[in-house]
Coordinates of C-alpha atoms and ligand atoms in Angstrom, one line a residue:
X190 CA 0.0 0.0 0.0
X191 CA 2.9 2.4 1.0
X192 CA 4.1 1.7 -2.7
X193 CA 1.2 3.8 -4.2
X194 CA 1.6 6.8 -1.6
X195 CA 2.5 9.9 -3.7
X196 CA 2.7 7.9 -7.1
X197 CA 1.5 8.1 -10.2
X198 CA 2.3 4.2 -11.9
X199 CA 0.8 1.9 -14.4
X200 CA 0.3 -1.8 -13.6
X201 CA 3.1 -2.7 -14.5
X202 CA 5.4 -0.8 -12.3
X203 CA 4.1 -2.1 -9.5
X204 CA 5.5 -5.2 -7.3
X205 CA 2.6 -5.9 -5.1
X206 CA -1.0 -4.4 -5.8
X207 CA -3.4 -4.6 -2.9
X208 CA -7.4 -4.4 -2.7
X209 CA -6.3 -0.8 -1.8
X210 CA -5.4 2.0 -4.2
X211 CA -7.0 4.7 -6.5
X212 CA -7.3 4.5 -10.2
X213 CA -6.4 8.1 -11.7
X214 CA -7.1 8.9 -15.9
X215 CA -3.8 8.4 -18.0
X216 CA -4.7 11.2 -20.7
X217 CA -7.8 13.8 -20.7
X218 CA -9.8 15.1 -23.8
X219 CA -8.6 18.5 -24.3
X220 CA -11.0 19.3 -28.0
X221 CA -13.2 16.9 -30.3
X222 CA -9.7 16.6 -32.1
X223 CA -7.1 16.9 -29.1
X224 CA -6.1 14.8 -26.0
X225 CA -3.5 15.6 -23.1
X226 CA -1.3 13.1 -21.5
X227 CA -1.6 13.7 -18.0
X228 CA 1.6 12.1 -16.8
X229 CA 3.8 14.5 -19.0
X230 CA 1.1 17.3 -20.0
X231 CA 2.0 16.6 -23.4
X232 CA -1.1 18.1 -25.9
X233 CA -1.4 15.6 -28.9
X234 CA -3.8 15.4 -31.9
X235 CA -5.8 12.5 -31.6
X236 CA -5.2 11.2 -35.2
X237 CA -1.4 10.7 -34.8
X238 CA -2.1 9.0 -31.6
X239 CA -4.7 6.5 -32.3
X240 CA -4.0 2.9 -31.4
X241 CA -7.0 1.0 -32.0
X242 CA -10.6 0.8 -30.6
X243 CA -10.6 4.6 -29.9
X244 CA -7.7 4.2 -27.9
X245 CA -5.0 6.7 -27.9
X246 CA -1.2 6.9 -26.6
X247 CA 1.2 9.6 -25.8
X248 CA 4.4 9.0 -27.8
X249 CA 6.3 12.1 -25.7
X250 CA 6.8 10.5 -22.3
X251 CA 6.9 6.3 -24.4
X252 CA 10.5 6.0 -22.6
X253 CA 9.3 5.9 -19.3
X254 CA 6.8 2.9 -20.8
X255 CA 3.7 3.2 -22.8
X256 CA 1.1 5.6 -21.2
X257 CA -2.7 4.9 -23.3
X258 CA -6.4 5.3 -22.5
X259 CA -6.5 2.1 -22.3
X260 CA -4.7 1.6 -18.8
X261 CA -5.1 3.8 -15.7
X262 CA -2.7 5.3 -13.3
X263 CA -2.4 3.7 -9.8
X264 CA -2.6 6.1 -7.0
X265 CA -2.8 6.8 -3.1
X266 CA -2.5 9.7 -1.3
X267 CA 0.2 10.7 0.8
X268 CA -1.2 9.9 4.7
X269 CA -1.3 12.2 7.1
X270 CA 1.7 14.2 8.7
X271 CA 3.0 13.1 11.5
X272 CA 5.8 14.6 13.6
X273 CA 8.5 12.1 14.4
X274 CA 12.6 12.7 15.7
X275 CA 15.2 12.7 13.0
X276 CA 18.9 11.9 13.4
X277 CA 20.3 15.1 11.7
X278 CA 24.6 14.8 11.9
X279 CA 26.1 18.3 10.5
X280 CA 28.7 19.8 12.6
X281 CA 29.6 21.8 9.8
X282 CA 29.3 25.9 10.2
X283 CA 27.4 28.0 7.5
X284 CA 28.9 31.6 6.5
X285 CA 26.8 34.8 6.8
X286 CA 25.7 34.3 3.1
X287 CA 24.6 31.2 3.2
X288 CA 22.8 31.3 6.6
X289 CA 20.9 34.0 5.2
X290 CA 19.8 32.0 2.8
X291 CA 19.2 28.9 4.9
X292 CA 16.6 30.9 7.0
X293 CA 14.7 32.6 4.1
X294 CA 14.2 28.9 3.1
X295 CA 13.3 27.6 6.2
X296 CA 10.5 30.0 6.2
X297 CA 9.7 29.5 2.8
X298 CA 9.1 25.3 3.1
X299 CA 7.4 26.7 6.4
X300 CA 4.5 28.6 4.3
X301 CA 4.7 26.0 1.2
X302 CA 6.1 29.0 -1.0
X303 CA 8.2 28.5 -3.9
X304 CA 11.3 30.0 -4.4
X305 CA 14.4 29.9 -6.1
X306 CA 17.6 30.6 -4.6
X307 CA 20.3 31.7 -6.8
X308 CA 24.1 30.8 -5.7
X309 CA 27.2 32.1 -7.3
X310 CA 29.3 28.3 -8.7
X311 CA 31.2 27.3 -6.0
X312 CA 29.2 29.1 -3.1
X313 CA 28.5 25.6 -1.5
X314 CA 24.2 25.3 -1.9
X315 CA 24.0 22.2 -0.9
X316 CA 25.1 22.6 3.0
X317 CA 22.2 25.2 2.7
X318 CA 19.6 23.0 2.2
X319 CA 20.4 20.6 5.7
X320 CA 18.6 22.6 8.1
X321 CA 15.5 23.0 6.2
X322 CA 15.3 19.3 5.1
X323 CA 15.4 19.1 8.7
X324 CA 12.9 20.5 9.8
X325 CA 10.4 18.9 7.2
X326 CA 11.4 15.7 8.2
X327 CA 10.7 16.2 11.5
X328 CA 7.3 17.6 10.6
X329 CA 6.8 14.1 8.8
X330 CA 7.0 16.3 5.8
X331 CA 8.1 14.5 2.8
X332 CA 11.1 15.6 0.7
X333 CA 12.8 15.0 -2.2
X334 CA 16.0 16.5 -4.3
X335 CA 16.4 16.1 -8.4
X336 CA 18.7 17.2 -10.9
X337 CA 18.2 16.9 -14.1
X338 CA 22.1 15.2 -14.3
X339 CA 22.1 11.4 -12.8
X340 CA 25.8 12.4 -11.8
X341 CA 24.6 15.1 -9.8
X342 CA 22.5 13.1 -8.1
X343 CA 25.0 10.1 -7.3
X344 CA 27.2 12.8 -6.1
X345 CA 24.2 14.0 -3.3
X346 CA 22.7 11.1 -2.4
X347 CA 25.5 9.8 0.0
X348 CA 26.1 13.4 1.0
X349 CA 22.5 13.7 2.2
X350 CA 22.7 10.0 3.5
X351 CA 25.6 11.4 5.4
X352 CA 23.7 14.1 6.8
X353 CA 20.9 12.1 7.9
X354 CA 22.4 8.4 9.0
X355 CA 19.4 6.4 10.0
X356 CA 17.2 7.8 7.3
X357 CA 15.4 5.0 4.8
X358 CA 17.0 7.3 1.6
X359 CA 16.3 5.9 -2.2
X360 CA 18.0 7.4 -5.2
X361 CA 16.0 7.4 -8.2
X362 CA 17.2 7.2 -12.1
X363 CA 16.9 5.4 -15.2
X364 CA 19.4 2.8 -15.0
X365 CA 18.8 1.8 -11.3
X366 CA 18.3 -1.7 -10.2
X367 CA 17.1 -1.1 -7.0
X368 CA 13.2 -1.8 -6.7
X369 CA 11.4 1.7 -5.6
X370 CA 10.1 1.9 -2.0
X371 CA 8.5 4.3 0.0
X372 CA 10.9 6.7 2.2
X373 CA 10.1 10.2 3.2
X374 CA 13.7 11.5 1.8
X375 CA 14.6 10.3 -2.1
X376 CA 17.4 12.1 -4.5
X377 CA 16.0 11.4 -8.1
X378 CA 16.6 12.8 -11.7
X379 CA 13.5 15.1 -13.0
X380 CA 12.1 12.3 -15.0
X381 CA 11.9 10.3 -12.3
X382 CA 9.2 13.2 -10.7
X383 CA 6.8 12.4 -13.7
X384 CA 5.8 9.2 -12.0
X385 CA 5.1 10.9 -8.7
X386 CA 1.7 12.9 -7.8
X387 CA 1.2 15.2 -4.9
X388 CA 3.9 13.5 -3.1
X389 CA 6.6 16.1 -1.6
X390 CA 5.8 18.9 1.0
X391 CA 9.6 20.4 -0.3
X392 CA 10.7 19.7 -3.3
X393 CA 14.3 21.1 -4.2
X394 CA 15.4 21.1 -8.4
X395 CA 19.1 21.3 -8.6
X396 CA 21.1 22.7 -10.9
X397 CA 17.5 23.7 -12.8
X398 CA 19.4 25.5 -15.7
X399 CA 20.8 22.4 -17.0
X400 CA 20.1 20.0 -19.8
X401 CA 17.8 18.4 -20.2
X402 CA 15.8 20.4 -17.8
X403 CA 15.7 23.8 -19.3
X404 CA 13.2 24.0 -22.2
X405 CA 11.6 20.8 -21.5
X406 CA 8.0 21.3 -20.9
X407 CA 7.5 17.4 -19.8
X408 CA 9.9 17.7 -17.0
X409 CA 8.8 21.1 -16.1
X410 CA 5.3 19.1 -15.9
X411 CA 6.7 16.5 -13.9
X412 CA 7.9 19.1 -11.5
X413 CA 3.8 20.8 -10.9
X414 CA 2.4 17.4 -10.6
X415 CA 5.0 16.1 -7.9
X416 CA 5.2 18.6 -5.2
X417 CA 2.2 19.1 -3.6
X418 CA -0.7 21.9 -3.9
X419 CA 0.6 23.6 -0.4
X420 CA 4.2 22.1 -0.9
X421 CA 7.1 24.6 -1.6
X422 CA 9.6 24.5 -5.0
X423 CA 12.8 25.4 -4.6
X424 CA 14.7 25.8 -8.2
X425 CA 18.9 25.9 -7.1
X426 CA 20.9 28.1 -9.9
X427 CA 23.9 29.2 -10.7
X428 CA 22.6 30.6 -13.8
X429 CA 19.1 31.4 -13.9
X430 CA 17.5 31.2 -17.1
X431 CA 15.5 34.3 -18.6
X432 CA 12.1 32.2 -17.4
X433 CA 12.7 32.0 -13.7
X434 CA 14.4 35.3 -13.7
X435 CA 10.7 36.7 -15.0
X436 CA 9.3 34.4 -12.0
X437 CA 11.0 36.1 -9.6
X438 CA 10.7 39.5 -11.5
X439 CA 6.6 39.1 -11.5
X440 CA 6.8 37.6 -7.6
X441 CA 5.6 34.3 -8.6
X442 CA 9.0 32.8 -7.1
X443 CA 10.9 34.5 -3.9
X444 CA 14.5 34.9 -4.8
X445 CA 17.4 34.7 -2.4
X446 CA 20.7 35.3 -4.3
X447 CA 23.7 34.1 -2.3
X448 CA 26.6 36.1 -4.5
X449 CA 29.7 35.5 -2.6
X450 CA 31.2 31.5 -1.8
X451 CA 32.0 30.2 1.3
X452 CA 36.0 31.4 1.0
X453 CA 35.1 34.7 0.9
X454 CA 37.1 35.6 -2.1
X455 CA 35.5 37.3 -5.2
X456 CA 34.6 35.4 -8.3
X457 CA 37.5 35.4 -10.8
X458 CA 36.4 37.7 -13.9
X459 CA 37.2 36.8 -17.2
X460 CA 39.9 38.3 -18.9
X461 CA 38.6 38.7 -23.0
X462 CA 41.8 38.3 -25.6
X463 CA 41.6 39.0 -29.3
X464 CA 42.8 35.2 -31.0
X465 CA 42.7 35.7 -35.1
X466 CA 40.8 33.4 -37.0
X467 CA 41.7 31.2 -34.5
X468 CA 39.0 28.1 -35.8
X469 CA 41.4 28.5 -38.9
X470 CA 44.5 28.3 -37.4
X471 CA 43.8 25.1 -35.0
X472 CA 42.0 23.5 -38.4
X473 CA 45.8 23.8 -40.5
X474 CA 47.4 22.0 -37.7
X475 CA 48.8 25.5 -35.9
X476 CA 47.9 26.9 -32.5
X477 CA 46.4 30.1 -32.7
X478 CA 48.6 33.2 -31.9
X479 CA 49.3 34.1 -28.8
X480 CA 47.9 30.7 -27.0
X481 CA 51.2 28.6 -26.9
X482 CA 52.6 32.0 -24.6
X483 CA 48.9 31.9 -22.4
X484 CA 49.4 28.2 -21.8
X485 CA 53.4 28.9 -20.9
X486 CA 52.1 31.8 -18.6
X487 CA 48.6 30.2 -16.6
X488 CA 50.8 26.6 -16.5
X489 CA 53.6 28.5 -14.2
X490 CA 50.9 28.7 -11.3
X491 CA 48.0 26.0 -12.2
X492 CA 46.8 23.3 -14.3
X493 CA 44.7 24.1 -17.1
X494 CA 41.1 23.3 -18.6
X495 CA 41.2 24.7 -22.2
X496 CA 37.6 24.7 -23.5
X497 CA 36.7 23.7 -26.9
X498 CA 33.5 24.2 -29.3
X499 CA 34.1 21.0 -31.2
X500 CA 35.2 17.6 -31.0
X501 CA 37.3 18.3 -34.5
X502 CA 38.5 21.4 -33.0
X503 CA 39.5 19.6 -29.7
X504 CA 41.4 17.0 -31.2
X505 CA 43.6 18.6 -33.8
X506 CA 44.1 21.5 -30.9
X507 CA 45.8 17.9 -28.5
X508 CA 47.8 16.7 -31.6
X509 CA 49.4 20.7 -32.1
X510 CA 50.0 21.0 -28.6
X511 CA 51.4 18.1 -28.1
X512 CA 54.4 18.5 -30.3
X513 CA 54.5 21.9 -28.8
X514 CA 54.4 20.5 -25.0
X515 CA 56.8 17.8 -25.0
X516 CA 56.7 17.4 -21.6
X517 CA 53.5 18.4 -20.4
X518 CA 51.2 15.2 -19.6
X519 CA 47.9 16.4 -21.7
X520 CA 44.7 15.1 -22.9
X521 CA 41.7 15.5 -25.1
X522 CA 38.0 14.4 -23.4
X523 CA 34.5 14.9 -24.9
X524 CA 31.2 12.9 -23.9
X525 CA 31.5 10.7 -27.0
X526 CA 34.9 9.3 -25.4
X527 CA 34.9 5.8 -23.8
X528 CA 37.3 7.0 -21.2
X529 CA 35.7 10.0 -20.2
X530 CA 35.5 8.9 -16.9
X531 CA 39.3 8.2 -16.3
X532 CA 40.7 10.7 -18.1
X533 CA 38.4 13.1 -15.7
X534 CA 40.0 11.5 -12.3
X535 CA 43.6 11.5 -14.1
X536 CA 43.1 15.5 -14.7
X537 CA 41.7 15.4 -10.6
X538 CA 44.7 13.0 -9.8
X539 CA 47.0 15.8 -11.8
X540 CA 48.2 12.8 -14.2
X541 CA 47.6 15.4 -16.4
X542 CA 48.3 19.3 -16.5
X543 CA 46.2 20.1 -19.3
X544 CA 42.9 19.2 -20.0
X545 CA 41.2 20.0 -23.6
X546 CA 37.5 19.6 -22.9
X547 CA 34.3 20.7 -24.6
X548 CA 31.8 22.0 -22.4
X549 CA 30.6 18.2 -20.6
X550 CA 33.4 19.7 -18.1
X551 CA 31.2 23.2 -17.8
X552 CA 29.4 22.5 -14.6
X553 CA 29.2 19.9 -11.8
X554 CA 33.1 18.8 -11.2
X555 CA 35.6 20.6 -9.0
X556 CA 39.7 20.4 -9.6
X557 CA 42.1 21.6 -7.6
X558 CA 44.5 24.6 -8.9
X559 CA 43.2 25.1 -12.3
X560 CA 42.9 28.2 -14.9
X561 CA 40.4 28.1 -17.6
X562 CA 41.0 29.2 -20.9
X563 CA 37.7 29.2 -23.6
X564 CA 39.2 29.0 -26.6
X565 CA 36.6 30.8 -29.3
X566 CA 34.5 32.1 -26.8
X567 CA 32.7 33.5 -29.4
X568 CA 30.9 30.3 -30.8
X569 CA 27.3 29.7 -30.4
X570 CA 28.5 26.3 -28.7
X571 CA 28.7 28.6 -25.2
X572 CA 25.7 30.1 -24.0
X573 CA 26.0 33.0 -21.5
X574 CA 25.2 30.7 -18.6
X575 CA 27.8 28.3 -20.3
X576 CA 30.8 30.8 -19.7
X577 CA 29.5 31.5 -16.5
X578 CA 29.5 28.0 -15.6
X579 CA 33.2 27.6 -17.2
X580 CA 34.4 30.2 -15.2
X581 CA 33.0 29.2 -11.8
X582 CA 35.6 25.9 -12.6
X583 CA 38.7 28.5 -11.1
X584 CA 39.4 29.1 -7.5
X585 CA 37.1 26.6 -5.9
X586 CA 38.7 25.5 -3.2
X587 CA 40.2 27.0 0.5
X588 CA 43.7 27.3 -1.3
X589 CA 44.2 30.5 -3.2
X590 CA 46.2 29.7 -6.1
X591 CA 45.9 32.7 -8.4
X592 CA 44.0 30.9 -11.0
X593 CA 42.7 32.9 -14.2
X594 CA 40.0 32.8 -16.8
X595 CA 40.7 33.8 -20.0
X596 CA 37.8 33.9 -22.9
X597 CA 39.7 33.8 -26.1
X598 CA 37.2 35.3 -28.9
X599 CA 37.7 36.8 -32.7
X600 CA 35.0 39.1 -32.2
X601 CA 33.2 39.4 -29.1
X602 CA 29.7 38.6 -28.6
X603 CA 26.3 40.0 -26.4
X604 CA 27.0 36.1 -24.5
X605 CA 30.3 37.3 -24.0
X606 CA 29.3 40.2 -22.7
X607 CA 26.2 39.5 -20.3
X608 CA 28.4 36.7 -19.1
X609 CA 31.1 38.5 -17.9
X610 CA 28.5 41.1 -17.0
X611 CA 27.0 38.6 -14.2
X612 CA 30.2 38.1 -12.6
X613 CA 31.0 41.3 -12.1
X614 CA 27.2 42.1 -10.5
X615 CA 27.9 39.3 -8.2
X616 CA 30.9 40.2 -7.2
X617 CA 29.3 43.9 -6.5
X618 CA 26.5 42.5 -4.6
X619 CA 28.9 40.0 -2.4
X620 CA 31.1 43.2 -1.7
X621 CA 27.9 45.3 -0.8
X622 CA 26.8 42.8 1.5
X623 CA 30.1 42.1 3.6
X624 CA 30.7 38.7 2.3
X625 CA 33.9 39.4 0.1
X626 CA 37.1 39.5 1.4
X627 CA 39.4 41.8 -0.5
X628 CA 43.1 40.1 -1.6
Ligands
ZN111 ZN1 3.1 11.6 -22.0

């Protein structure tokens, strides 16, 4: 019975069905001509989704297994809340930024609003979130965390496990083997939401800017139908998208911005360089000018990420500097490469010292001592909230080690721009609001 509680299944994803549960419509009439699937909110004409019989199918959401009018969901609602103790081990401090943000949530998940809270890369969200969670649980609130990236959520769930030690905790994706179960804390990806209704009191969407998140109506459905009608959404951002910045702009979302991170240093700005025809230049086999005396300069102090816009580009840019670096341990990685994974822990292991990447590397992995360089900054590969991203890879850690962000362009861009733009506002606000320490 638990099972059902908060979901939204077909037959065939469950294990055990009881006497007990509720049958909810899989799609809804919408015109004489159109129907709406209501686990994805996908609109379809009826004609190009006619099985047989009168029955009809959604083919937007077919991955997650075949939705039709001919089934119906399975459904319970969540019981009642009940208050109950929770072992919550954090002995960790919070800085002024983000305990100012971990009390505007706690009284936002206290009134069910929605929010989003908008931290600089870096600032450390996720420590942020503890006390609130907290405070749910013990409520007998339930909660849940999703990312639109499964290694995002591989990377919290034994964080949050750590947090919360005797806490029944399931993590959620689509190539999990473990059976689901019912626990009042789960870390999923955002698809995993479209098979839950009015389930979570607090529902928290990391890193909401991401692919495939952003632009997706189906997740974004997945996301309303999930958290409850007096729940509270909170979106996590580094780099708020147009969309929620209008949210927040027309009050429909509360906005905390936490600009500063937890060392208390400012965020390193981008320095912009002039590279002629540089695409050109890599594509003949030569390095652009002036990048062989960038590389000789950022190497003295740091490793180095260079940033690529293609996977042609990438590779003939390892193969020239290679003969140039003779002894500099490098390497090429890109999501189509087998040994992504490896070649990722050498550059963390510093097997490497220089890293040519295209933008899988943009968000969500930390090194230690590295500068950045975005070689033809200027391509439409590298969205404004990419560079940002890109940028927010230097001077994570404790250690100061003078690392540097270079955006090498042939002609720079509005992205470019707003990019560099944002870093310097949230460096102003940080500085306004005491969290920056000066060098
Ligand atoms: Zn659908």
């Amino acid at each position: 019975m638990k099972e059902l509680w908060g979901r939204k299944v077909l037959l065939k994803e469950i294990k055990q069905l009881t006497n007990h549960y509720q049958c909810l419509p899989t799609m809804k009439e919408r015109t004489i001509k159109s129907i709406e699937c209501l686990r994805c909110g996908q609109i379809h004409e009826k004609h190009t989704v006619s099985l047989f019989n009168g029955v009809y199918f959604c083919p937007a959401c077919i991955q997650l297994g075949r939705v039709d009018t001919g089934q119906c969901f399975y459904h319970l609602p969540e019981p009642e809340l009940i208050p109950r103790s929770v072992d919550f081990s954090w002995e960790g401090e919070l800085t002024k930024g983000q305990q100012e943000v971990s009390d505007s949530l706690l009284t936002s998940a206290d009134k069910g609003e929605s929010k989003m809270i908008w931290a600089v890369t870096g600032a450390g969200k996720t420590e942020m979130l503890f006390k609130t969670i907290y405070d749910c649980l013990s409520k007998g609130k339930r909660v849940a965390i999703a990312s639109p990236r499964v290694d995002v959520c591989m990377e919290l769930f034994p964080r949050i496990q750590a947090v919360f030690p005797n806490e029944e905790m399931i993590l959620l994706h689509g190539k999990m083997e473990e059976d689901y179960r019912y626990t009042k804390l789960l870390i999923c990806t955002t698809h995993q939401l479209l098979r839950f209704f009015q389930a979570f009191d607090l529902l928290i969407i990391d890193e909401v800017d991401a692919f495939p998140f952003v632009g997706n109506p189906l997740l974004q459905y997945g996301v309303t139908q999930a958290v409850k009608s007096n729940g509270s959404l909170v979106y996590l951002t580094a780099t708020p998208t147009k969309d929620l910045m209008k949210k927040t702009s027309q009050n429909q979302l509360k906005l905390s911005i936490l600009p500063a991170r937890y060392h208390r240093r400012s965020l390193p700005v981008p320095k912009l360089k002039w590279c002629n025809r540089w695409q050109k230049r890599v594509t003949r086999g030569k390095a652009p000018s002036g990048l062989v005396a960038l590389i000789r300069q950022l190497i003295a102090n740091n490793d180095l990420l260079i940033f690529c816009p293609s996977i042609v580009l990438m590779e003939q840019l390892e193969k020239t500097l290679r003969k140039t670096f003779l002894d500099i341990p490098l390497a090429c990685v890109h999501s189509q490469d087998a040994e992504r994974i490896e070649k990722v822990l050498n550059m963390r292991n510093k097997a490497y010292r220089i890293l040519i990447t295209s933008t899988i590397l943009e968000r969500g992995v930390t090194f230690d001592g590295v500068s950045v360089i975005v070689l033809g900054a200027n391509h439409s590969v590298f969205s404004t909230a990419a560079l940002v991203q890109i940028a927010g890879r230097v001077d994570r850690k404790m250690k100061y080690t003078a690392g540097e962000v270079w955006f090498l362009h042939d002609g720079c861009t509005q992205t470019i721009k707003a990019a560099v733009q944002q870093i310097k506002k949230m460096n102003r606000i940080g500085r306004e609001r005491g969290l920056i320490d000066e060098l």
